[in-house]
Structure formats: structure tokens, C-alpha cells
Coordinates of C-alpha atoms in Angstrom, one line a residue:
M1 CA 44.7 87.7 173.2
S2 CA 47.7 85.6 172.6
L3 CA 50.0 85.3 169.4
Q4 CA 52.3 82.5 167.9
V5 CA 54.5 83.3 165.0
E6 CA 55.6 80.4 162.7
K7 CA 58.1 81.1 159.8
L8 CA 57.3 79.7 156.5
E9 CA 59.3 79.4 153.2
N10 CA 59.7 82.2 150.7
N11 CA 59.6 85.1 153.5
M12 CA 56.2 84.1 154.7
A13 CA 54.8 83.8 158.2
K14 CA 51.8 82.4 159.9
L15 CA 50.4 84.2 162.9
T16 CA 48.0 82.2 165.1
I17 CA 46.1 84.6 167.1
E18 CA 43.7 83.5 170.1
V19 CA 41.0 85.6 171.5
S20 CA 39.4 84.6 174.7
A21 CA 36.0 82.9 174.9
E22 CA 34.9 85.8 177.0
E23 CA 35.6 88.2 174.1
L24 CA 33.9 86.0 171.5
E25 CA 30.8 85.8 173.7
K26 CA 30.8 89.7 174.0
A27 CA 30.9 89.8 170.1
I28 CA 28.3 87.3 169.8
Q29 CA 26.1 89.2 171.9
K30 CA 27.1 92.6 170.1
V31 CA 26.1 90.9 166.7
Y32 CA 22.8 89.9 168.2
Q33 CA 21.9 93.3 169.7
K34 CA 22.5 94.6 166.1
T35 CA 20.5 92.4 164.2
K36 CA 17.5 91.5 166.4
N37 CA 15.4 94.1 165.1
K38 CA 15.4 92.3 161.7
I39 CA 14.5 89.0 162.9
S40 CA 10.9 87.8 163.1
V41 CA 9.7 84.9 164.8
P42 CA 5.9 83.8 165.3
G43 CA 4.8 84.7 168.9
F44 CA 7.3 87.4 169.4
R45 CA 7.2 91.2 168.6
K46 CA 10.1 92.3 166.1
G47 CA 13.3 93.0 168.2
K48 CA 12.0 91.1 171.3
V49 CA 12.9 87.5 170.1
P50 CA 15.5 86.0 172.8
R51 CA 18.8 85.0 171.6
Q52 CA 18.4 81.4 172.7
V53 CA 15.3 81.4 170.7
V54 CA 17.0 82.5 167.5
E55 CA 20.0 80.1 168.1
K56 CA 17.6 77.2 168.6
M57 CA 15.6 77.9 165.4
Y58 CA 18.6 78.7 163.0
G59 CA 21.6 77.1 165.2
R60 CA 24.1 78.3 167.4
E61 CA 26.4 79.2 164.3
V62 CA 24.0 81.9 163.3
F63 CA 25.9 84.9 164.8
Y64 CA 29.4 83.2 164.2
E65 CA 30.6 84.7 161.2
D66 CA 29.6 88.4 161.9
A67 CA 31.2 87.9 165.5
A68 CA 34.3 86.9 163.9
N69 CA 34.3 89.9 161.5
E70 CA 33.9 91.9 164.7
L71 CA 36.7 90.4 166.4
I72 CA 39.3 90.0 163.7
P73 CA 40.5 93.5 162.9
D74 CA 41.2 94.7 166.2
A75 CA 42.7 91.4 167.4
Y76 CA 44.8 91.7 164.4
E77 CA 46.0 95.0 165.1
K78 CA 46.8 94.0 168.7
A79 CA 48.9 91.2 167.2
L80 CA 50.8 93.6 164.9
E81 CA 51.8 95.6 167.7
E82 CA 53.0 92.6 169.8
C83 CA 54.6 90.8 166.8
D84 CA 58.5 91.6 166.3
E85 CA 58.4 90.6 162.8
N86 CA 58.2 93.1 159.9
I87 CA 55.1 92.4 158.2
V88 CA 54.7 94.0 154.4
S89 CA 51.5 92.4 153.2
S90 CA 47.9 92.4 153.8
P91 CA 46.9 89.4 155.8
K92 CA 45.2 86.1 154.4
I93 CA 42.9 85.1 157.3
G94 CA 41.8 81.6 158.1
V95 CA 39.6 80.6 160.9
T96 CA 40.9 77.7 163.0
Q97 CA 38.3 77.3 166.1
L98 CA 34.9 79.3 166.2
E99 CA 32.7 77.9 168.6
S100 CA 30.7 79.5 171.6
G101 CA 32.3 78.9 175.0
K102 CA 35.7 78.3 173.6
P103 CA 38.4 80.6 172.6
F104 CA 38.3 82.1 169.0
I105 CA 41.4 81.3 166.9
F106 CA 42.4 82.4 163.6
T107 CA 45.4 82.6 161.3
A108 CA 46.8 85.5 159.3
E109 CA 49.3 84.3 156.6
V110 CA 51.5 87.3 155.9
A111 CA 54.8 88.3 153.9
L112 CA 57.7 89.5 155.8
K113 CA 60.2 91.9 154.7
P114 CA 62.8 90.2 152.8
E115 CA 66.5 90.5 153.6
V116 CA 68.6 92.4 150.9
R117 CA 72.0 91.5 150.0
L118 CA 73.5 94.6 148.4
G119 CA 76.0 94.5 145.7
K120 CA 77.6 97.5 144.3
Y121 CA 76.0 100.8 145.1
K122 CA 78.8 103.2 145.2
G123 CA 80.4 104.6 141.9
V124 CA 77.7 103.1 139.9
K125 CA 78.3 103.8 136.1
V126 CA 75.3 105.6 134.1
D127 CA 74.9 107.4 130.9
K128 CA 75.3 111.2 130.9
Q129 CA 71.8 112.9 130.2
D130 CA 72.0 115.5 127.2
T131 CA 70.3 118.8 128.6
A132 CA 71.3 121.0 125.6
V133 CA 68.4 122.9 124.0
T134 CA 68.3 122.9 120.3
E135 CA 66.7 125.7 117.9
E136 CA 64.5 122.8 116.6
E137 CA 62.9 122.3 120.3
I138 CA 62.5 126.1 120.6
G139 CA 60.7 126.2 117.3
K140 CA 58.4 123.5 118.3
E141 CA 57.3 125.6 121.4
L142 CA 56.8 128.6 119.3
D143 CA 54.8 126.5 116.9
K144 CA 52.6 125.2 119.7
E145 CA 52.1 129.0 121.1
R146 CA 51.2 130.1 117.3
E147 CA 48.8 127.2 117.1
S148 CA 46.9 128.2 120.5
N149 CA 47.0 131.7 119.2
A150 CA 45.7 130.8 115.6
R151 CA 42.3 132.1 114.4
T152 CA 39.9 129.8 112.3
I153 CA 39.0 131.1 109.0
E154 CA 36.5 129.7 106.1
V155 CA 38.4 128.2 103.3
E156 CA 37.7 129.5 99.7
G157 CA 38.7 128.7 96.4
R158 CA 40.3 125.4 97.0
A159 CA 39.7 121.8 98.1
I160 CA 40.2 120.2 101.6
E161 CA 43.8 119.7 102.7
K162 CA 45.3 117.9 105.6
G163 CA 45.0 120.2 108.9
D164 CA 41.7 121.6 107.7
I165 CA 38.5 121.4 109.8
A166 CA 35.6 120.0 107.9
T167 CA 32.1 120.2 109.2
I168 CA 30.3 117.2 108.0
D169 CA 26.9 115.1 108.2
F170 CA 27.5 111.6 107.8
E171 CA 25.7 108.2 108.1
G172 CA 27.3 104.7 108.2
F173 CA 26.1 101.4 106.7
V174 CA 27.3 98.1 106.9
D175 CA 25.7 95.4 104.6
G176 CA 23.5 98.1 103.3
E177 CA 22.0 98.6 106.8
A178 CA 22.5 101.8 109.0
F179 CA 24.2 100.8 112.2
E180 CA 23.7 102.4 115.6
G181 CA 25.9 105.3 116.5
G182 CA 27.1 105.6 112.9
K183 CA 25.2 108.8 112.3
G184 CA 26.3 112.5 113.1
E185 CA 25.2 116.1 112.1
N186 CA 27.6 119.2 111.9
Y187 CA 30.6 117.2 113.1
P188 CA 33.9 119.2 113.4
L189 CA 36.5 116.9 112.0
T190 CA 40.1 118.0 111.9
I191 CA 41.6 116.1 108.9
G192 CA 44.5 114.1 109.7
S193 CA 43.7 114.0 113.5
G194 CA 43.0 110.2 113.4
A195 CA 39.9 110.8 115.3
F196 CA 37.8 108.7 112.8
I197 CA 38.3 105.2 111.4
P198 CA 41.7 104.5 109.6
G199 CA 41.3 105.8 106.0
F200 CA 38.0 107.9 106.4
E201 CA 39.8 111.3 106.8
E202 CA 42.2 110.7 104.0
Q203 CA 39.1 110.1 101.7
L204 CA 38.0 113.8 102.2
I205 CA 41.1 115.3 101.0
G206 CA 40.7 117.0 97.7
K207 CA 36.8 117.3 98.2
N208 CA 34.8 120.6 98.3
K209 CA 32.4 122.4 100.3
D210 CA 28.9 121.0 99.7
E211 CA 30.0 117.9 98.1
E212 CA 28.5 114.6 98.7
V213 CA 31.1 111.8 99.5
E214 CA 30.9 108.2 99.7
V215 CA 33.7 107.0 101.9
N216 CA 34.8 103.2 102.2
V217 CA 36.6 101.9 105.2
T218 CA 36.9 98.7 107.2
F219 CA 36.6 98.7 111.1
P220 CA 39.7 97.6 112.9
E221 CA 39.7 94.1 114.3
D222 CA 40.1 95.6 117.8
Y223 CA 37.2 98.0 117.6
H224 CA 35.3 98.7 120.6
A225 CA 31.8 97.6 119.2
E226 CA 32.0 93.7 118.9
E227 CA 29.4 93.6 116.0
L228 CA 31.5 96.2 114.0
K229 CA 34.9 94.5 114.4
G230 CA 36.7 93.9 111.0
K231 CA 33.3 94.8 108.9
A232 CA 33.5 96.9 105.6
A233 CA 31.4 100.1 106.0
L234 CA 30.1 102.6 103.5
F235 CA 29.7 106.3 104.9
K236 CA 27.6 108.8 102.9
V237 CA 29.2 112.1 103.9
V238 CA 28.2 115.9 103.1
I239 CA 30.6 118.6 103.6
R240 CA 28.8 121.6 105.1
E241 CA 31.9 123.8 105.8
V242 CA 35.8 123.8 105.5
K243 CA 37.8 125.9 108.0
T244 CA 41.5 126.3 108.3
K245 CA 43.7 127.8 111.1
E246 CA 45.5 130.9 110.2
L247 CA 48.9 131.3 112.3
P248 CA 50.2 134.5 113.6
A249 CA 53.3 135.8 112.0
L250 CA 56.4 134.9 114.1
D251 CA 57.7 138.4 115.0
D252 CA 58.0 141.1 117.9
E253 CA 54.3 141.9 118.0
F254 CA 53.5 138.2 118.3
A255 CA 56.0 137.9 121.2
S256 CA 54.7 140.9 122.9
E257 CA 51.1 139.7 122.8
V258 CA 51.9 136.1 124.1
S259 CA 54.4 137.1 126.8
E260 CA 56.0 139.8 128.9
F261 CA 58.8 140.4 126.5
D262 CA 58.8 143.0 123.8
T263 CA 60.9 141.2 121.3
L264 CA 60.9 137.8 119.6
A265 CA 64.6 137.3 120.5
E266 CA 63.9 137.9 124.3
Y267 CA 61.0 135.5 124.2
K268 CA 63.0 132.9 122.6
E269 CA 65.7 133.2 125.3
E270 CA 62.8 132.6 127.9
I271 CA 61.7 129.4 126.2
K272 CA 65.3 128.2 126.2
R273 CA 65.6 129.0 129.8
K274 CA 62.4 127.2 130.6
L275 CA 63.2 124.1 128.4
T276 CA 66.6 124.0 129.9
E277 CA 65.1 123.9 133.3
K278 CA 62.9 121.1 132.5
K279 CA 65.5 119.1 130.8
E280 CA 67.7 119.3 133.8
K281 CA 65.0 118.2 136.1
E282 CA 64.3 115.3 133.8
A283 CA 67.9 114.3 133.6
K284 CA 68.2 114.4 137.5
S285 CA 65.3 112.1 137.6
A286 CA 66.5 109.7 134.7
K287 CA 69.8 109.7 136.4
E288 CA 68.6 108.6 139.8
E289 CA 66.2 105.9 138.2
A290 CA 69.4 104.5 136.1
V291 CA 71.4 104.5 139.5
I292 CA 68.7 102.7 141.4
D293 CA 68.2 100.4 138.7
A294 CA 71.5 99.4 138.4
I295 CA 71.9 98.9 142.2
I296 CA 68.7 96.8 142.1
A297 CA 70.3 94.6 139.4
D298 CA 73.4 94.0 141.3
A299 CA 71.5 93.2 144.7
D300 CA 69.8 89.7 145.7
M301 CA 66.5 89.5 147.6
E302 CA 63.3 87.4 147.3
I303 CA 60.0 89.2 146.9
P304 CA 57.1 87.2 148.4
Q305 CA 54.2 87.1 146.4
A306 CA 51.8 88.3 148.9
M307 CA 54.1 91.7 149.1
L308 CA 53.8 92.1 145.4
E309 CA 49.9 91.8 145.4
T310 CA 49.7 94.2 148.2
Q311 CA 51.6 96.6 146.4
Q312 CA 49.8 96.3 143.2
R313 CA 46.5 96.6 144.9
Q314 CA 48.0 99.9 146.4
I315 CA 48.9 101.2 143.1
V316 CA 45.4 100.5 141.6
D317 CA 44.0 102.3 144.8
E318 CA 46.2 105.2 144.4
F319 CA 45.0 105.4 140.6
S320 CA 41.5 105.2 141.7
Q321 CA 41.9 108.1 144.0
R322 CA 43.1 110.2 141.2
L323 CA 40.3 109.1 139.1
R324 CA 37.8 110.3 141.7
M325 CA 39.5 113.8 141.8
Q326 CA 38.7 114.1 138.3
G327 CA 35.1 113.0 139.0
L328 CA 35.5 109.4 137.6
S329 CA 35.1 106.0 139.0
L330 CA 37.4 103.0 138.4
E331 CA 34.2 101.2 136.9
Q332 CA 33.8 103.9 134.3
Y333 CA 37.4 103.8 133.5
F334 CA 37.2 100.1 133.0
Q335 CA 34.3 100.9 130.5
F336 CA 36.1 103.2 128.7
T337 CA 39.4 101.1 128.5
G338 CA 37.9 97.6 128.2
L339 CA 40.1 96.7 131.2
D340 CA 39.0 94.9 134.4
A341 CA 40.5 94.6 137.9
Q342 CA 42.6 91.6 137.2
K343 CA 44.0 92.9 133.8
M344 CA 44.9 96.1 135.7
L345 CA 46.4 94.5 138.5
E346 CA 48.6 92.3 136.0
Q347 CA 49.4 95.6 134.2
V348 CA 50.8 97.3 137.2
K349 CA 52.7 94.4 138.1
P350 CA 56.3 95.5 136.8
Q351 CA 55.5 99.0 138.4
A352 CA 54.8 97.4 141.8
D353 CA 57.9 94.9 141.5
R354 CA 60.3 98.0 140.8
R355 CA 58.7 100.0 143.7
I356 CA 59.3 97.6 146.0
R357 CA 62.9 96.6 145.1
S358 CA 63.7 100.1 145.0
R359 CA 62.5 100.9 148.3
L360 CA 64.3 97.9 149.9
V361 CA 67.7 98.6 148.3
L362 CA 67.4 102.2 149.6
E363 CA 66.4 101.1 153.0
A364 CA 69.4 98.7 153.0
I365 CA 71.5 101.5 152.2
V366 CA 70.3 103.6 154.8
A367 CA 71.3 100.9 157.2
A368 CA 74.8 100.2 155.5
E369 CA 75.8 103.9 155.6
N370 CA 73.9 104.8 158.8
I371 CA 72.0 107.6 157.2
T372 CA 70.0 109.5 159.9
V373 CA 67.3 111.9 159.9
T374 CA 67.0 114.7 162.5
D375 CA 63.8 116.5 164.0
E376 CA 65.0 119.3 162.2
D377 CA 65.0 117.5 158.8
Y378 CA 61.4 116.4 159.9
E379 CA 60.3 120.2 160.5
K380 CA 61.8 121.2 157.4
E381 CA 60.1 118.6 155.4
I382 CA 56.8 119.7 157.1
A383 CA 57.5 123.4 156.3
R384 CA 58.2 122.4 152.6
M385 CA 55.0 120.5 152.4
A386 CA 52.9 123.4 153.9
E387 CA 54.4 125.9 151.3
V388 CA 53.6 123.5 148.5
Y389 CA 50.1 122.8 149.6
N390 CA 49.6 126.3 151.1
M391 CA 48.7 125.2 154.2
E392 CA 49.7 125.8 158.0
T393 CA 52.4 123.6 159.3
D394 CA 50.1 122.3 162.1
K395 CA 47.5 121.5 159.5
V396 CA 50.0 119.6 157.6
K397 CA 50.8 117.5 160.7
E398 CA 47.2 116.9 161.3
T399 CA 46.5 115.8 157.8
L400 CA 49.5 113.3 158.0
G401 CA 48.4 112.1 161.4
D402 CA 50.3 114.1 164.2
N403 CA 51.4 111.1 166.1
E404 CA 54.8 109.0 166.6
T405 CA 53.9 106.4 163.8
A406 CA 53.1 109.2 161.2
K407 CA 56.2 110.9 162.2
K408 CA 58.3 107.6 161.8
Q409 CA 56.8 107.1 158.7
L410 CA 57.7 110.3 157.1
M411 CA 61.4 110.2 158.7
D412 CA 61.7 106.7 157.1
D413 CA 60.7 108.2 153.8
L414 CA 63.3 111.1 154.4
A415 CA 66.0 108.7 155.0
V416 CA 65.2 106.7 151.8
T417 CA 65.5 110.1 149.9
K418 CA 68.9 110.8 151.5
A419 CA 70.0 107.4 150.5
A420 CA 68.9 108.0 146.9
E421 CA 70.7 111.6 146.9
F422 CA 73.8 109.8 148.2
V423 CA 74.1 106.9 145.6
V424 CA 73.5 109.5 142.8
S425 CA 76.3 111.8 144.3
K426 CA 78.5 108.7 144.2
A427 CA 77.4 107.7 140.7
K428 CA 79.8 108.0 137.6
E429 CA 78.5 109.4 134.5
A430 CA 79.7 107.9 131.2

């Protein structure tokens, strides 16, 4: 295999990769062996058709495409090992020469890591984050806990109010005709939740159990069912049951039931401590983000489009993996949201751009400040990960890929983390 590198504009490069005629012949023969059992030719038993006969019938090119697909991944990987350039995108492959008896030549157009010209990165000024916890915030946390410990009781002697849970039967009509999906029985609807079409829930306020109500609404213009967008609808509703939540009293007894503390005062102190801890963590993250954003704004770099597109696809792939862990596919998510692959790629474009610029400026700071990561740092990080994931350290290394490439990647990540800590420590809060 031989490699030629041609620098292009906008931090792009074209790799021309040549594979010997002998390797191409081996790949063609391999493809023939894989596919011969599927080939039927009169006069020959299935799987016994000679390659020459197949090529005579279908043309010498019949195995070329599959042979190229056999060769390209391995040849490209070898080219990357040989190439001195820092490639930061997936390749755009083009075939230059593909003919039996001649070398196989293909090109890979790739993005190269752009040069970063740093501006100011020490002493960056950012707004000070407020981490004080107010009584109102503590009260909201107490209200959440009361809500989760509330009991549901049947409403007697009054009409429906906001916050009540009305169990209803309903059927919807458009232009006097019932429509698909517009009927339900014994449906528990929390009034004011916004679960139904705008205006629906409000028209049940003031009504009573066993009452029959006609509700008039208009479907939103962006409603998911095309045939109902913007249409006026009449719902015939029967109120079967009305319940409300009864919140527990806010006292020492409540505190002792929902926490390890005997008094409400102690419980409130614990809530304050946790809220403070959360706010401080969020403030640290926000400060780091603000510092890096300021450094990015003062730096100069040209991001190749191919690099950006590769990062966009990576973010979508990461999201897809998280969905699979929840038992959903990306296709199902698209059905629920009305998005498609192209729209989602466009949606994550700002995130991809920021992620690239953040990494590039921090890597430039690693170089500028000569930030190093030791083997001890590496082992400490492995130990930390093992504790987080409740795994043995050897298992963590095995999962990451216990080789020099995997180790280098993790050490590069640690160096970037150190660079972020460095610029945050040098920042000034206004």
C-alpha cells in the first residue's frame, strides 16, 4: 500500500491510497468465494460456477464493488497509521482506479485539525454565580415532598376547581362527525395540567360530578394529526368522579415520616444543605462554561465543514445510544417528535460547533502551558471510574480498551480537564 497526501483549502486534505493489484485480486477471489453459492447458471450446479464463467456472463466488473468494500476499511486504517496529519473527520471516499490486473486506487477526503490562535485565556472576567439558598426555594422543596406524600380524596359538596382530578368519559366531533382517537372512558384528567387541547380543561372548572358538559375547542395549527390541525371540535363529556389531593400538615410529624430527622427545623436545614451543594456544583459548571465561551470568543480558528458534520453525527449517535438504554429506537423518537435525521443533525449543529471549539482551545492551552498528565494521574482516574461504576480497575481498563491508544486518549482527556481547571482558577469574578 502507498499513500500520497494533498493539502486542500479550508483545513481539508485528500489522501490518495494505492493497493497492489495482487491485493485486489485476492479481494475479488474472496468476494467470489462468498457469493458463488448464490449464483445460478444453466449447466452448472449451484455453487460450482467457475469465476471466469460468471465474469463472462455478467462482466468482469461484477465483483469490483464488493472487492473495493473489502479493501477500503483496512487500507484506510493503514493509511491513517502512516499519515503524519491530524485527521478529525470521517473520510469521503472516491474510487479512482478499479480494474483487475491493476492497482486499486481510491481517495479519502478528510478534515485536518485546525490551527488555533489563542487570545486572552488568563484572567478572563465572568459574572459571579449566586449560590445563596432562599426560604422560598426551601419552601418549594417542602411543597414537592408534600405533593408526593399527599393522599387523594373524593370531592364532596363543591364543583371542580383547578388542581382537581376529574375522571371523565368523552367523545370528540368535528363537523358533526366523530373522529378517530377522540373517544375515551374513565380518563383521569388533572385540571390545569395542560394534558388536553388548550381550553378543554378550563371549561370543566365549576362543573360537578355526574354532569354532562359540552366542551368547544379548536385544535392547534401544529397539532400532530394533519386532518385535525386548526379544526373546531365539540367534545361531549360526562364527569364520572372528582377527586383532590389532601396535603399533609407541615410539622414535626411530617418531617419524621419523610426524613431521618425528628423536627421540621432539622429537616429544613438538611434541605438547605442539599440545595446549597447543588447550587455550588451548578455554579462551578456555569463558571467553567462562561470562561471557556469567553476564551473561544477571543480565539481564532477555522472549523472544516467535514469536522463539524462528523461531530454532529457523533452527538446523534450518543443520543441514540441513550435512547436504546431506555428501550427506545431513534426511529421511534422521530415518530413521537416529528423530527427526522436531517432535522436532528441541524438541531445539534450549535452544540457540535461549541464542543469542537471548546476542545480545540483547551488543547491549545495544554500546549501553551505545557500541561502534562502522569501515569499516576491516569491510575487515579481509572480508580475513580472503577468506584463510580462499581467495577474492578482491570475491568475498567478492559472496557476502555487496555492498549496504548486507549490510554493516550484518556490521558489527552485528563490534560484537557486540567486545562479547564487552570483557566477557571485564573478567571476573575465580577
